[in-house]
Each structure stands twice: as C-alpha cells, then as structure tokens.
C-alpha positions as a LaTeX table, in Angstrom:
\begin{tabular}{lrrr}
\hline
Residue & $x$ (\AA) & $y$ (\AA) & $z$ (\AA) \\
\hline
Gln1 & 103.51 & 96.83 & 93.65 \\
Val2 & 102.40 & 99.52 & 96.08 \\
Gln3 & 98.77 & 99.78 & 97.04 \\
Leu4 & 97.07 & 102.20 & 99.42 \\
Ala5 & 93.58 & 101.47 & 100.70 \\
Glu6 & 91.48 & 103.94 & 102.68 \\
Ser7 & 88.57 & 103.19 & 104.97 \\
Gly8 & 86.50 & 104.93 & 107.60 \\
Gly9 & 84.65 & 107.55 & 105.63 \\
Gly10 & 80.95 & 108.17 & 106.07 \\
Ser11 & 78.27 & 110.68 & 106.94 \\
Val12 & 78.29 & 112.59 & 110.19 \\
Gln13 & 76.56 & 115.62 & 111.66 \\
Pro14 & 78.46 & 118.86 & 112.27 \\
Gly15 & 80.51 & 118.59 & 115.44 \\
Gly16 & 80.90 & 114.85 & 115.03 \\
Ser17 & 84.00 & 112.71 & 114.60 \\
Leu18 & 85.39 & 110.19 & 112.15 \\
Thr19 & 88.64 & 108.27 & 111.91 \\
Leu20 & 90.11 & 107.49 & 108.51 \\
Ser21 & 92.56 & 104.64 & 108.04 \\
Cys22 & 94.99 & 103.95 & 105.24 \\
Gly23 & 96.79 & 100.65 & 104.89 \\
Ala24 & 99.81 & 100.50 & 102.63 \\
Ser25 & 101.17 & 97.36 & 101.05 \\
Gly26 & 104.40 & 97.22 & 99.11 \\
Leu27 & 106.08 & 100.15 & 100.90 \\
Thr28 & 109.26 & 99.33 & 102.74 \\
Thr29 & 109.21 & 100.10 & 106.47 \\
Asp30 & 112.93 & 100.86 & 106.77 \\
Arg31 & 112.94 & 104.04 & 104.68 \\
Ser32 & 111.54 & 107.40 & 105.71 \\
Lys33 & 108.27 & 108.14 & 104.01 \\
Cys34 & 105.87 & 111.00 & 103.81 \\
Met35 & 102.35 & 109.67 & 104.30 \\
Gly36 & 99.19 & 111.65 & 104.62 \\
Trp37 & 95.87 & 112.87 & 103.43 \\
Phe38 & 94.51 & 115.06 & 100.70 \\
Arg39 & 90.88 & 115.98 & 100.12 \\
Gln40 & 88.92 & 117.19 & 97.15 \\
Ala41 & 85.46 & 118.72 & 97.20 \\
Pro42 & 83.36 & 118.97 & 94.02 \\
Gly43 & 84.58 & 121.79 & 91.81 \\
Lys44 & 87.66 & 122.43 & 93.95 \\
Glu45 & 91.33 & 121.57 & 93.69 \\
Arg46 & 92.84 & 118.73 & 95.65 \\
Glu47 & 94.01 & 120.09 & 98.99 \\
Gly48 & 96.69 & 118.79 & 101.35 \\
Val49 & 95.22 & 118.15 & 104.81 \\
Ala50 & 97.71 & 116.39 & 107.08 \\
Phe51 & 101.03 & 114.61 & 106.69 \\
Ile52 & 103.56 & 112.72 & 108.74 \\
Val53 & 107.21 & 111.93 & 108.11 \\
Thr54 & 107.42 & 108.34 & 109.28 \\
Gly55 & 111.08 & 108.41 & 110.22 \\
Ala56 & 111.04 & 111.57 & 112.34 \\
Gly57 & 107.38 & 111.56 & 113.35 \\
Arg58 & 107.10 & 115.16 & 112.24 \\
Lys59 & 103.52 & 116.22 & 111.45 \\
Glu60 & 102.10 & 118.96 & 109.25 \\
Tyr61 & 98.54 & 120.23 & 109.02 \\
Thr62 & 96.75 & 122.69 & 106.84 \\
Ser63 & 95.59 & 125.64 & 108.90 \\
Ser64 & 91.88 & 124.92 & 108.60 \\
Val65 & 92.19 & 121.58 & 110.44 \\
Lys66 & 94.75 & 122.42 & 113.12 \\
Gly67 & 93.40 & 121.58 & 116.56 \\
Arg68 & 90.64 & 119.41 & 115.11 \\
Phe69 & 92.43 & 116.70 & 113.12 \\
Thr70 & 95.24 & 114.42 & 114.30 \\
Ile71 & 97.40 & 112.28 & 112.06 \\
Ser72 & 99.20 & 109.20 & 113.35 \\
His73 & 101.23 & 106.35 & 111.94 \\
Asp74 & 101.81 & 102.69 & 112.79 \\
Asn75 & 105.12 & 101.69 & 111.23 \\
Ala76 & 104.68 & 97.99 & 111.90 \\
Lys77 & 101.38 & 98.01 & 110.03 \\
Asn78 & 102.53 & 100.57 & 107.47 \\
Ala79 & 99.31 & 102.41 & 108.19 \\
Val80 & 98.36 & 106.05 & 108.66 \\
Tyr81 & 95.29 & 107.35 & 110.42 \\
Leu82 & 93.40 & 110.62 & 110.51 \\
Gln83 & 91.31 & 111.35 & 113.59 \\
Met84 & 88.84 & 114.08 & 112.67 \\
Asn85 & 86.97 & 115.87 & 115.45 \\
Ser86 & 84.61 & 118.86 & 115.47 \\
Leu87 & 83.78 & 118.24 & 111.85 \\
Lys88 & 82.31 & 121.07 & 109.82 \\
Ser89 & 80.31 & 121.11 & 106.61 \\
Glu90 & 83.34 & 122.51 & 104.81 \\
Asp91 & 85.22 & 119.30 & 105.62 \\
Thr92 & 82.93 & 117.45 & 103.21 \\
Ala93 & 85.10 & 115.96 & 100.47 \\
Met94 & 86.64 & 112.83 & 99.06 \\
Tyr95 & 89.67 & 112.05 & 101.20 \\
Tyr96 & 92.71 & 110.43 & 99.60 \\
Cys97 & 95.66 & 108.74 & 101.23 \\
Ala98 & 99.00 & 109.44 & 99.56 \\
Ala99 & 102.65 & 108.54 & 100.12 \\
Phe100 & 106.17 & 108.75 & 98.75 \\
Tyr101 & 109.68 & 108.12 & 100.03 \\
Ala102 & 110.91 & 111.38 & 101.53 \\
Thr103 & 112.15 & 113.16 & 104.66 \\
Ser104 & 109.77 & 116.10 & 104.37 \\
Cys105 & 106.17 & 116.48 & 103.33 \\
Pro106 & 105.09 & 119.04 & 100.74 \\
Phe107 & 101.44 & 119.96 & 100.37 \\
Arg108 & 101.39 & 119.76 & 96.57 \\
Pro109 & 99.75 & 116.62 & 95.13 \\
Ser110 & 102.30 & 116.34 & 92.31 \\
Ala111 & 105.01 & 115.32 & 94.80 \\
Tyr112 & 103.23 & 112.12 & 95.82 \\
Thr113 & 103.88 & 108.85 & 94.00 \\
Tyr114 & 101.33 & 106.54 & 95.54 \\
Trp115 & 97.60 & 107.16 & 95.96 \\
Gly116 & 94.56 & 105.40 & 97.31 \\
Gln117 & 91.14 & 105.39 & 95.66 \\
Gly118 & 89.59 & 107.72 & 98.21 \\
Thr119 & 86.91 & 107.58 & 100.86 \\
Gln120 & 83.98 & 109.99 & 101.06 \\
Val121 & 83.38 & 112.16 & 104.12 \\
Thr122 & 80.09 & 114.02 & 104.30 \\
Val123 & 79.30 & 116.44 & 107.11 \\
Ser124 & 75.68 & 117.51 & 107.09 \\
Ser125 & 72.78 & 118.04 & 109.42 \\
\hline
\end{tabular}
C-alpha cells in the first residue's frame, strides 16, 4: 500500500521561506517515478507546481514559481522536497504531494495515482 505524507507547511510573511517534505512508503525505488507538488487555493482548480522525474533527475516548474521554488529528491528515502523562497500571498494554498510511475511529468492532476493529504501554506503579513 502506497502512502504519501507531507510536512513543513505553515504561516510565513511575504518574502519568507518554507520547505515542504513528502515521504513516500510503498513505492519501489528501482523504477522511474514522477513525484511532485500540486497546490489548490480556495475556489480555484488544483495547479501543478513542481515535479521531478526520479530516474533522470529532470525537473519541471510552473512559470509562476520558477526562480523561487526548488524541487529535490532523495531516492534512498523515497522523499521529495520543495524549497520555497520569496513567497508571495498568491502562493497561499493547500499543497499536495503526488506521484506515479513514469518517465515524464505532466501537470494535470488526473495523471497522478498517489496523493498525500496536503499541508497548508499561508503567506500573509
């Protein structure tokens, strides 16, 4: 049984930083996976934020976070991280970790098989 568990959310002022972590249990480490982060603000659709192909190390970001967010992966721990810098109020959302076995990472939520419960990020002064 696959389980994803996020941590690291919280409240921060604009310009601040947070690091989200996602630990995955039940996913094999010897197959390429797409792991990453979606976010959903109240009244908005779920949006793909950042993804990494674990086999190739290839990373993808939505345009609004490029240069501010960095995704990384620890294969031994089967974990993915999202370092978020220069946070803005528009980054406020519930952030979800997601994964599936693949060699490329689409931004559409329907492609992802496994999901965490989410962690809240609030950016406010």
